[in-house]
CSV table of C-alpha atoms and ligand atoms in Angstrom, one decimal:
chain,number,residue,atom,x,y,z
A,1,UNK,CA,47.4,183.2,43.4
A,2,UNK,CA,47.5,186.9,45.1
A,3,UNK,CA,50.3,189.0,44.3
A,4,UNK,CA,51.2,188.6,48.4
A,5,UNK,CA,51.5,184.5,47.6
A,6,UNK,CA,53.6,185.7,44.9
A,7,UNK,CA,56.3,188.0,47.0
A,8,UNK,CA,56.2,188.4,50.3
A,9,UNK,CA,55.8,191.7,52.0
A,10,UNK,CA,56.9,193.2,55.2
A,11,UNK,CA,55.7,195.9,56.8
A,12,UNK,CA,57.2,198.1,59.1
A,13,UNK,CA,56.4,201.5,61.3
A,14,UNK,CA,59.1,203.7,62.2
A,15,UNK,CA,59.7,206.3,64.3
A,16,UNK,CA,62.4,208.3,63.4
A,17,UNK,CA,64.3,211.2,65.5
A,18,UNK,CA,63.2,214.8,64.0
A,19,UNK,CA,66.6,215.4,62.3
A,20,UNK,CA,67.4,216.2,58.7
A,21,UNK,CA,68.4,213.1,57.0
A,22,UNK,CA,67.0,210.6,59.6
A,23,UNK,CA,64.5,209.2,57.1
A,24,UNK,CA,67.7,209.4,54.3
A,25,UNK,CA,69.4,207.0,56.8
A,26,UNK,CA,66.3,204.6,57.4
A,27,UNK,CA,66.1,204.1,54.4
A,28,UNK,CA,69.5,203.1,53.3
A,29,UNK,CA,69.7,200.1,55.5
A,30,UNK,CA,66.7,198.6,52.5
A,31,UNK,CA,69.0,199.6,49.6
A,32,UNK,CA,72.3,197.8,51.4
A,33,UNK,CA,70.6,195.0,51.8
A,34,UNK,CA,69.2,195.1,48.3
A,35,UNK,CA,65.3,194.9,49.7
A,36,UNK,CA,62.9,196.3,47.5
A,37,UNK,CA,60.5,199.2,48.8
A,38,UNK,CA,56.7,198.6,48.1
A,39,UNK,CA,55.1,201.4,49.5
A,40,UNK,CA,56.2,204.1,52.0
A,41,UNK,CA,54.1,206.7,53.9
A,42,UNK,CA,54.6,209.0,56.9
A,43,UNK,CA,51.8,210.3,59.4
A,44,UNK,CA,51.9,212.6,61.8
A,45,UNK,CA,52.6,211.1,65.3
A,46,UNK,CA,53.7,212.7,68.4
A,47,UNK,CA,55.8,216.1,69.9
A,48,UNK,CA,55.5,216.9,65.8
A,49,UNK,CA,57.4,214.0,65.2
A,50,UNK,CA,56.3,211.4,61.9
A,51,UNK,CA,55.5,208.1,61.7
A,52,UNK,CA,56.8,206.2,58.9
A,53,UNK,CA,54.9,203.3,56.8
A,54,UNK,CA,56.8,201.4,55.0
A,55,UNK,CA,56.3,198.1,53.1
A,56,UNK,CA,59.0,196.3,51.5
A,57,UNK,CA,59.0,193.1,49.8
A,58,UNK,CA,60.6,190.0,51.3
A,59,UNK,CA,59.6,188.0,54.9
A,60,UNK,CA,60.6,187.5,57.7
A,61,UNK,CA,63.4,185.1,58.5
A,62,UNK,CA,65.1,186.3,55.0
A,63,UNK,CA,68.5,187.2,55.9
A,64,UNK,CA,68.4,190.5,54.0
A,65,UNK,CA,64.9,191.7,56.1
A,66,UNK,CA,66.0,190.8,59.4
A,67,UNK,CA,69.1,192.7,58.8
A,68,UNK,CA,67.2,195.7,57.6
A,69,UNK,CA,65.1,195.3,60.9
A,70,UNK,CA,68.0,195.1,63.6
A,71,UNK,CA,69.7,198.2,61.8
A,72,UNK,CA,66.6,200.0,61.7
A,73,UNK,CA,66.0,199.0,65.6
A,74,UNK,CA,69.3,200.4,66.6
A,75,UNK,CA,68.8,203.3,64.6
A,76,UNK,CA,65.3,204.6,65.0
A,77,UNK,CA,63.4,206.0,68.3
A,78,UNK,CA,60.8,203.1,67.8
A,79,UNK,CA,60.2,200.7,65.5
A,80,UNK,CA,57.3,197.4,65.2
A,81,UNK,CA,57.0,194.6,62.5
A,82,UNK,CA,53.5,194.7,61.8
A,83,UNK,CA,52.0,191.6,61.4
A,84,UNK,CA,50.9,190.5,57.8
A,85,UNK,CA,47.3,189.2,58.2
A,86,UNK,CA,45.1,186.9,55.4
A,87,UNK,CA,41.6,188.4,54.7
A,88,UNK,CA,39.0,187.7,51.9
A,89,UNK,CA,40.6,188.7,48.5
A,90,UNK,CA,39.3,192.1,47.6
A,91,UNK,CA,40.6,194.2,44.4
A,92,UNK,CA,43.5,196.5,45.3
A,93,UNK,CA,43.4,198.1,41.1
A,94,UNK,CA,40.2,199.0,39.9
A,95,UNK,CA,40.8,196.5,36.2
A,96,UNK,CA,40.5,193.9,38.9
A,97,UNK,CA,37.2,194.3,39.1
A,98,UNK,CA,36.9,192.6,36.1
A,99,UNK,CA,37.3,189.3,38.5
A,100,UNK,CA,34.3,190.4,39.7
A,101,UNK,CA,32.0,191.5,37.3
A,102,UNK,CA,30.5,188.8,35.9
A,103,UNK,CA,29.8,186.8,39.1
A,104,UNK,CA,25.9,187.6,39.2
A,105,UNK,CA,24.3,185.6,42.3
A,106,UNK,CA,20.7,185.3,39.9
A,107,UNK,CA,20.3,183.1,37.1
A,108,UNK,CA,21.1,185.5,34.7
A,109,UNK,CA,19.5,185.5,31.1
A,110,UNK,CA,17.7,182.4,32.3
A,111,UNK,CA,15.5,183.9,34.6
A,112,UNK,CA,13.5,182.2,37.3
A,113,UNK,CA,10.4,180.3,36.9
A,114,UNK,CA,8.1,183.4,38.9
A,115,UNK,CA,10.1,185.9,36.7
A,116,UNK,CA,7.3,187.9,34.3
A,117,UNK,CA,9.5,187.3,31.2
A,118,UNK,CA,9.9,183.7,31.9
A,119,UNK,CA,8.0,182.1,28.9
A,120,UNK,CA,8.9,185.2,26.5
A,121,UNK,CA,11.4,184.0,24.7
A,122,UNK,CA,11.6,187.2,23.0
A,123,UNK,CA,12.5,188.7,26.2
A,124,UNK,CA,14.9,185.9,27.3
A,125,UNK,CA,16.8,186.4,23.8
A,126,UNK,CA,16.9,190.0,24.6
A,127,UNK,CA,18.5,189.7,28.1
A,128,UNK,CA,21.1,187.1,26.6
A,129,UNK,CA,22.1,190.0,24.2
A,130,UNK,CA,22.3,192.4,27.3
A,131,UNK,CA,23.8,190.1,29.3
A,132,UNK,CA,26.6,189.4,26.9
A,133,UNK,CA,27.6,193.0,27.0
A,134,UNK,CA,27.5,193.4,30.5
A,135,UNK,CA,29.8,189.9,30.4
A,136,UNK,CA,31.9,191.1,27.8
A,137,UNK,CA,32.9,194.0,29.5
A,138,UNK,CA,36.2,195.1,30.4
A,139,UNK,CA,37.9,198.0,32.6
A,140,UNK,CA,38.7,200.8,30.1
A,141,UNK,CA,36.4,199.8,27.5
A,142,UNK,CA,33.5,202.6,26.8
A,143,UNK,CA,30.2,201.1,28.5
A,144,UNK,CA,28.4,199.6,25.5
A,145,UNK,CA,25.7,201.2,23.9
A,146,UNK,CA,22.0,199.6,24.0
A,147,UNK,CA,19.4,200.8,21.0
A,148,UNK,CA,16.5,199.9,23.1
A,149,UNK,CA,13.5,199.2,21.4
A,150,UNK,CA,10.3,200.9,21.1
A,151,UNK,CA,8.6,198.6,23.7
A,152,UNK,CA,11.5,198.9,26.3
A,153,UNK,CA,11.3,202.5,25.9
A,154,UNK,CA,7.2,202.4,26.4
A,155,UNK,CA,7.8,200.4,29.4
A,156,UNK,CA,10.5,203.5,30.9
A,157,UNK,CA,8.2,205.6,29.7
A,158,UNK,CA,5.2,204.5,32.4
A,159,UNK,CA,7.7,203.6,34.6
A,160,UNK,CA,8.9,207.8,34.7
A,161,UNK,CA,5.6,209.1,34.4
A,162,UNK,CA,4.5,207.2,37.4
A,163,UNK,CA,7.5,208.6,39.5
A,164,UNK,CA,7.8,211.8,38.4
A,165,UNK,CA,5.1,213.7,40.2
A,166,UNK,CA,6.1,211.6,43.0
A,167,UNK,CA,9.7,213.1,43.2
A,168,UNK,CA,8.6,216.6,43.5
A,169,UNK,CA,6.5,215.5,46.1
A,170,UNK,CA,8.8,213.2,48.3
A,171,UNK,CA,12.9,213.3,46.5
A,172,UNK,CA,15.6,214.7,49.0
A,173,UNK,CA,16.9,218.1,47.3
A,174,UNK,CA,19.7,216.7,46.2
A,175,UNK,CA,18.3,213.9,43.6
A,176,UNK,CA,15.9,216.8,42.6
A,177,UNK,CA,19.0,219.2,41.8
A,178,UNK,CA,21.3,216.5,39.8
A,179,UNK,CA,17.6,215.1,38.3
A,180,UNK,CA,16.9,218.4,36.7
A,181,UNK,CA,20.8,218.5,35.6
A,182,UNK,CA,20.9,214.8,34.0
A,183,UNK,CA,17.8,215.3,32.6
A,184,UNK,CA,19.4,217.8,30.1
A,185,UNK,CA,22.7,216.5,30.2
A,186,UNK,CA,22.0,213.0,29.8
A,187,UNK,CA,18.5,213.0,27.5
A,188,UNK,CA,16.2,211.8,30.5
A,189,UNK,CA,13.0,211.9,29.1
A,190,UNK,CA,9.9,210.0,28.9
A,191,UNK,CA,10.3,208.9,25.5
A,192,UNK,CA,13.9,207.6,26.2
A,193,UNK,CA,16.0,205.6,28.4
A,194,UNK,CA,19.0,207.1,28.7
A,195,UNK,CA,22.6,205.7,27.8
A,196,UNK,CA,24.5,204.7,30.9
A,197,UNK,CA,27.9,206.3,29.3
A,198,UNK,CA,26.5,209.1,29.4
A,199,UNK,CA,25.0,208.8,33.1
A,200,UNK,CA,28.9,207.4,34.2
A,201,UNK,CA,30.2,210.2,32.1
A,202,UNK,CA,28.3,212.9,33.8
A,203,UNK,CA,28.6,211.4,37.4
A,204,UNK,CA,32.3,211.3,36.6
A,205,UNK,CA,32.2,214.6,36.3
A,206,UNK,CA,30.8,215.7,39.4
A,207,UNK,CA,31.6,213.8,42.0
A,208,UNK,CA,33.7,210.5,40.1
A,209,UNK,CA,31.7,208.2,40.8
A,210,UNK,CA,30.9,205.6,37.8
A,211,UNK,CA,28.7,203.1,36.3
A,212,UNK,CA,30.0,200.0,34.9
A,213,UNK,CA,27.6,197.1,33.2
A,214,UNK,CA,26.5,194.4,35.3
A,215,UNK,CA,24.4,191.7,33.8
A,216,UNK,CA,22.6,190.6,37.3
A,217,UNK,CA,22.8,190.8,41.1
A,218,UNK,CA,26.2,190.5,42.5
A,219,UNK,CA,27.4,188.7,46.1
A,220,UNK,CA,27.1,191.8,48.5
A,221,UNK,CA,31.0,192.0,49.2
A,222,UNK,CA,31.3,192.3,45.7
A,223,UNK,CA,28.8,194.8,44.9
A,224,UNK,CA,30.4,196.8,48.1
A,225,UNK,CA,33.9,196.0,47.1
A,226,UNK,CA,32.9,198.8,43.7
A,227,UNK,CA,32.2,201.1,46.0
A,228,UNK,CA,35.3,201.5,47.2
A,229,UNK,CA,36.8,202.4,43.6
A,230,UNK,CA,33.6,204.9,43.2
A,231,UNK,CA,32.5,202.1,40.6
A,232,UNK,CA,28.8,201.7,40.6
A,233,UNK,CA,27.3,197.9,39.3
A,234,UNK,CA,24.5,198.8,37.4
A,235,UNK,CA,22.2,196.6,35.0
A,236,UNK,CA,21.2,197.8,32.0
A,237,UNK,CA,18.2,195.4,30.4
A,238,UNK,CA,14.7,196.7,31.7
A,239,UNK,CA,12.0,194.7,33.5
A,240,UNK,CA,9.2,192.9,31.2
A,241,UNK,CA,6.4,195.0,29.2
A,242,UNK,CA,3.4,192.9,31.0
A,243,UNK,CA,4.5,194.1,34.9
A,244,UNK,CA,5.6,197.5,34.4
A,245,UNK,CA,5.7,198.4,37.9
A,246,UNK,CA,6.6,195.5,39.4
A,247,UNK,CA,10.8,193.9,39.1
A,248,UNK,CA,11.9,191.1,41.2
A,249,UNK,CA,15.7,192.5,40.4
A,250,UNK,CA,17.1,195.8,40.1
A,251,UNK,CA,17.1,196.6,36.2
A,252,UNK,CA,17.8,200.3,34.0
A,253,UNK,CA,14.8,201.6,35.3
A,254,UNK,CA,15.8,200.8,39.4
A,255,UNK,CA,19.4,201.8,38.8
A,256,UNK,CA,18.8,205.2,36.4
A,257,UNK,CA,16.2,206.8,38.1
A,258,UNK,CA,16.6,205.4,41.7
A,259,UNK,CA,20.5,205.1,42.1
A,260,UNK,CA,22.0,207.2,39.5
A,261,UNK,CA,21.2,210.3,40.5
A,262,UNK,CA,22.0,210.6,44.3
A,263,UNK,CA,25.5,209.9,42.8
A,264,UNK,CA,25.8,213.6,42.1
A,265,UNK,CA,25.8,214.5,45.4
A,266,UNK,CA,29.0,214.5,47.2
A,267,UNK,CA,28.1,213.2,50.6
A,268,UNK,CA,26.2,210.4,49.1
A,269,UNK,CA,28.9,209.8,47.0
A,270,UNK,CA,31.7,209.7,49.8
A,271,UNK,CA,29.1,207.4,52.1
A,272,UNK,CA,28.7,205.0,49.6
A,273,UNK,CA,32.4,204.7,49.3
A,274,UNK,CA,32.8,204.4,53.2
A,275,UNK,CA,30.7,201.4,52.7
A,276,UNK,CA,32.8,200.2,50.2
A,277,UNK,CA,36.5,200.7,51.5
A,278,UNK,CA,35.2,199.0,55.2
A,279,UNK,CA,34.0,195.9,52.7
A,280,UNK,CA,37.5,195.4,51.5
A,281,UNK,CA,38.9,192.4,53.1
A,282,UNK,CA,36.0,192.2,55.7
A,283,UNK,CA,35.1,189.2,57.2
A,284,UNK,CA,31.8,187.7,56.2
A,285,UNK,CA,30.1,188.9,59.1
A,286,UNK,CA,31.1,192.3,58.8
A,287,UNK,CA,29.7,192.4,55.1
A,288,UNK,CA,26.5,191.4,56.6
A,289,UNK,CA,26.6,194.2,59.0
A,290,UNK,CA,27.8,196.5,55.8
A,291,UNK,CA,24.9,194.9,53.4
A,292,UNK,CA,22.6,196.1,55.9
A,293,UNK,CA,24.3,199.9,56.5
A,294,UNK,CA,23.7,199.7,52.3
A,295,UNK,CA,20.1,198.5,52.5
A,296,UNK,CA,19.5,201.0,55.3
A,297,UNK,CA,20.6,203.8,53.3
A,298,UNK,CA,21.9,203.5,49.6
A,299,UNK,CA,18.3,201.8,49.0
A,300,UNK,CA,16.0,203.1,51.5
A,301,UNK,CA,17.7,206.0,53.3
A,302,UNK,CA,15.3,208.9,54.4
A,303,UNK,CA,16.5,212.3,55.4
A,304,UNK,CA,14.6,215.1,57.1
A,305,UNK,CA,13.9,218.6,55.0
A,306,UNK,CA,12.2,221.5,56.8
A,307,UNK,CA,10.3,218.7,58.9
A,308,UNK,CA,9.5,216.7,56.2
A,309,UNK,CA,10.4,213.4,55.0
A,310,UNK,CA,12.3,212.8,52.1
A,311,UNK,CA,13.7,209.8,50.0
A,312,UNK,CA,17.5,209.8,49.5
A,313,UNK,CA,17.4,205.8,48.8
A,314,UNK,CA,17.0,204.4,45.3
A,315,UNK,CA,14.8,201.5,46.4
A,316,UNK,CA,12.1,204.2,47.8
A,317,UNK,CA,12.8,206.6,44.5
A,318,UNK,CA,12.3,203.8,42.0
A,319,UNK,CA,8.8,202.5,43.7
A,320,UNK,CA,6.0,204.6,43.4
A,321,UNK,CA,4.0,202.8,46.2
A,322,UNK,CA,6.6,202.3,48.7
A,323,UNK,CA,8.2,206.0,47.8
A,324,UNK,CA,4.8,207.3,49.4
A,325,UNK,CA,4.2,204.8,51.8
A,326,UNK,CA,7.9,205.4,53.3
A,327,UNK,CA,7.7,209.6,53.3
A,328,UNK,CA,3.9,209.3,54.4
A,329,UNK,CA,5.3,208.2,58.1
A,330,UNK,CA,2.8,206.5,59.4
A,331,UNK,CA,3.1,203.0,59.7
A,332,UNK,CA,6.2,201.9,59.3
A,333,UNK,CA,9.0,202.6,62.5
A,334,UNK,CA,10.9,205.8,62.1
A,335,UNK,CA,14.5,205.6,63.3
A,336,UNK,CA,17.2,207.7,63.6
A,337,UNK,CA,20.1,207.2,61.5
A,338,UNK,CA,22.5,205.0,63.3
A,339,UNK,CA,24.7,202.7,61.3
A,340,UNK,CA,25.4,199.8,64.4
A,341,UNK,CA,21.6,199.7,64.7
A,342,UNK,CA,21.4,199.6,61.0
A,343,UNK,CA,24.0,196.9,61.1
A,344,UNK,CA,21.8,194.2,63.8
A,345,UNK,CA,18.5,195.3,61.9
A,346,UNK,CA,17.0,192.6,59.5
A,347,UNK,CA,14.9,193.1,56.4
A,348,UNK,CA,12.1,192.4,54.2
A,349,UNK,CA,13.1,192.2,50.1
A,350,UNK,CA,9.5,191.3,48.8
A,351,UNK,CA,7.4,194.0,50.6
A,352,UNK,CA,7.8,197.8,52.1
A,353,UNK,CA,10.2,198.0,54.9
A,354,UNK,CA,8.5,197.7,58.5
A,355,UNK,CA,11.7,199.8,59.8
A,356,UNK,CA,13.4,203.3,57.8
A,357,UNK,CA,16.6,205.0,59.0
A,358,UNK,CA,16.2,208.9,58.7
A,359,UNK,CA,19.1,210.8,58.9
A,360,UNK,CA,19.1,214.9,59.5
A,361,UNK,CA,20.9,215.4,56.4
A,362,UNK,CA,23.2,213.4,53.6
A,363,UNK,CA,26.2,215.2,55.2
A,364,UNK,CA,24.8,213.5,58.4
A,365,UNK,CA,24.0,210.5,56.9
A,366,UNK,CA,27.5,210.5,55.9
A,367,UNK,CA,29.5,211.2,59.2
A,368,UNK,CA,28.0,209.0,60.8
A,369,UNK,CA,28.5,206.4,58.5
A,370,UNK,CA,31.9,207.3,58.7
A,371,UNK,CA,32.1,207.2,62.6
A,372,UNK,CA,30.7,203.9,62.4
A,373,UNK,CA,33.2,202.5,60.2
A,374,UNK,CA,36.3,203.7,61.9
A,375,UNK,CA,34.8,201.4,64.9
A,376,UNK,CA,34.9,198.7,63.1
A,377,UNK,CA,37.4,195.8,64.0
A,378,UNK,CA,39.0,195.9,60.5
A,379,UNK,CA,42.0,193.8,59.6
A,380,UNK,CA,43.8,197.4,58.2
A,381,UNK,CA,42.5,200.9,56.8
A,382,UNK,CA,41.9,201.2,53.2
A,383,UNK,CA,42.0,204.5,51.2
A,384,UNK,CA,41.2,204.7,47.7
A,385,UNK,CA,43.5,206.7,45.9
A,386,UNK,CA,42.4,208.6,42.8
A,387,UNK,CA,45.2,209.0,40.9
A,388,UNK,CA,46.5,205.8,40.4
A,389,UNK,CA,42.8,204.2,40.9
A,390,UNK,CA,44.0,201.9,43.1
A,391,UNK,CA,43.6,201.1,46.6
A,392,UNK,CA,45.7,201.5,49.7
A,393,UNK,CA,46.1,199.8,52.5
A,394,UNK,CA,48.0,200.7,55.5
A,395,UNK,CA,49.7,197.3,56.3
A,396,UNK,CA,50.8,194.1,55.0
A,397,UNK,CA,47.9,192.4,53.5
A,398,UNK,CA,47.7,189.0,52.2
A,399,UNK,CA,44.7,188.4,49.8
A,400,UNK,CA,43.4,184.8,50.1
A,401,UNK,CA,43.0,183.4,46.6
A,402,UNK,CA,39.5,182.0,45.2
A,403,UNK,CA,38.8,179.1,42.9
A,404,UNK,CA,36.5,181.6,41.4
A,405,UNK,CA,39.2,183.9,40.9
B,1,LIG,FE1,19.6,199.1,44.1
């Protein structure tokens, strides 16, 4: 049951004369009537004046509420009920991720029939292990430590050494810069896979953004949903020793060297999260259109640098082939960054993209990410706020409940 089944909420916008004490008085008619403030915000509105936000618990029809609205209507330039609506359940704390976590869309530790590890039973044991820890996992709880073995770390190994050259060659500035950084900071090396705490801890640190353990591939508007809390899903098992280069499913290789970087940067950081606050509550076509914003950029974004192309997405920096096919320009269709056509454009997930998005820049790549989302028809806005990791929304929400949830 969502905490809006639970108590009812009512949310009002005021407009209040630009007096001292005006607010004082608003808010007296909630405490008369004993009705219990949830949230309260103002905004600037008009002639200097302020809006005021304000979400109290209770519903309409409740003697106590209505009286609180017809003394607030006689006593405030304007004033509107705003109208609860039901959307998707989202998380509004980031421990309620949790809830999420362990809802992987694959089969898990008991991988596919095509999978390269699927008559290993040494590997299958391993990713049972893994996955457990990624399962296990709670908010709070310091991302668990993997000793990976010799042959996990030979299979990085050929994985980094393949893609190294290639970054200098065709990596945005940016995932070279915070590269070169982690590299030191967090043990980055060819003969070692790093630790994601230490990845989450140093990402934290620059631009708070974090990893937390994931044992498989989540729903999209779940994987989004993170995004929104700066909360990045990342696997931490490695693809099997016979196909080195080749995963069906993002693993530590995909997510350390491909995604973890780019979250250094700050633009990328803040158009991730974009992604992930316009997810919250979205309707299921929406999330498609977001999914593909993601795909479009978080995995295979392109920017332009002094004329040339460069590969901002972790999809194109964690595949040698497609890293050079995609920068090389020739035969797949260049477009320019544009989130709506991003949004109507379908894709490929078992061969290189026919279609790239380039953008002039990540700060680019970002506003206009932004832009896009504030056209959205969303059902309210959503901010994340840092302090209290939690998310806020600027109206009467109520979260449908899930049997999965
Ligand atoms: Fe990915």
């Amino acid at each position: 049951m969502s905490e809006s089944m639970r108590h009812g909420r009512v949310s009002l916008l005021i407009e209040l004369a630009d007096r001292p004490g005006a607010l004082e008085e608003a808010l007296h008619h909630f405490s008369v009537a004993g009705v219990n403030l949830t949230h309260i915000e103002s905004r600037p509105a008009r002639d200097g004046r302020f809006d005021f936000y304000v979400d109290c618990e209770g519903e309409r029809g409740d003697p106590a509420i209505e009286g609180v609205i017809a003394a607030l209507a006689r006593g405030s330039e304007a004033m509107l009920v705003l109208d609860e609506r039901t959307v998707p359940w989202f998380p509004r704390q980031v421990a309620e991720l949790d809830r999420i976590a362990s809802h992987t869309l694959d089969a898990g530790a008991d991988l596919e029939a095509d999978h390269p590890g699927f008559k290993d039973p040494d590997y299958r044991a391993r990713r049972a292990m893994i996955d457990r820890l990624a399962r296990n996992h709670r908010h709070g709880d310091p991302i668990p430590k993997v000793e990976y073995t010799e042959q996990e770390i030979e299979t990085w190994g050929i994985v980094y050494r393949k893609l190294e050259s290639l970054h200098e060659q065709h990596g945005c500035a940016a995932y070279l810069e915070a590269f070169a950084h982690m590299a030191h900071a967090c043990s980055y090396a060819a003969d070692n896979i790093p630790q994601a705490g230490d990845v989450s801890a140093f990402l934290e640190a620059r631009t708070g953004f974090r990893l937390r353990p994931v044992a498989g591939l989540l729903a999209p508007r779940d994987f989004l949903n993170g995004l929104a809390f700066r909360v990045f899903f990342s696997t931490q098992y490695i693809r099997h020793h016979s196909a080195p280069l080749y995963t069906p499913e993002p693993d530590v290789c995909h997510e350390l060297i491909g995604h973890a970087p780019m979250f250094a940067d700050a633009a990328f950081a803040d158009l991730s999260q974009e992604i992930g606050l316009a997810s919250l509550g979205a309707s299921d076509a929406e999330i498609e259109h977001l999914a593909r914003c993601y795909w479009f950029s978080v995995e295979f974004g392109l920017i332009r640098e002094q004329g040339d192309l460069k590969a901002y997405g972790a999809g194109l920096l964690s595949s040698f082939g497609e890293l050079e096919y995609a920068c090389a320009g020739g035969e797949a269709e260049l477009r320019e960054w544009d989130p709506a056509a991003a949004a109507e454009q379908d894709f490929p997930i078992t061969e290189y993209q026919p279609v790239y998005f380039v953008a002039d820049s990540l700060q680019d790549a970002k506003a206009r990410m932004q832009t896009y989302c504030r056209t959205l028809a969303r059902p309210f806005y959503a901010r994340y706020h840092a302090a209290t990791e939690s998310i806020w929304v600027d109206r009467a929400v109520r979260r449908t409940s899930s049997s999965r949830r």
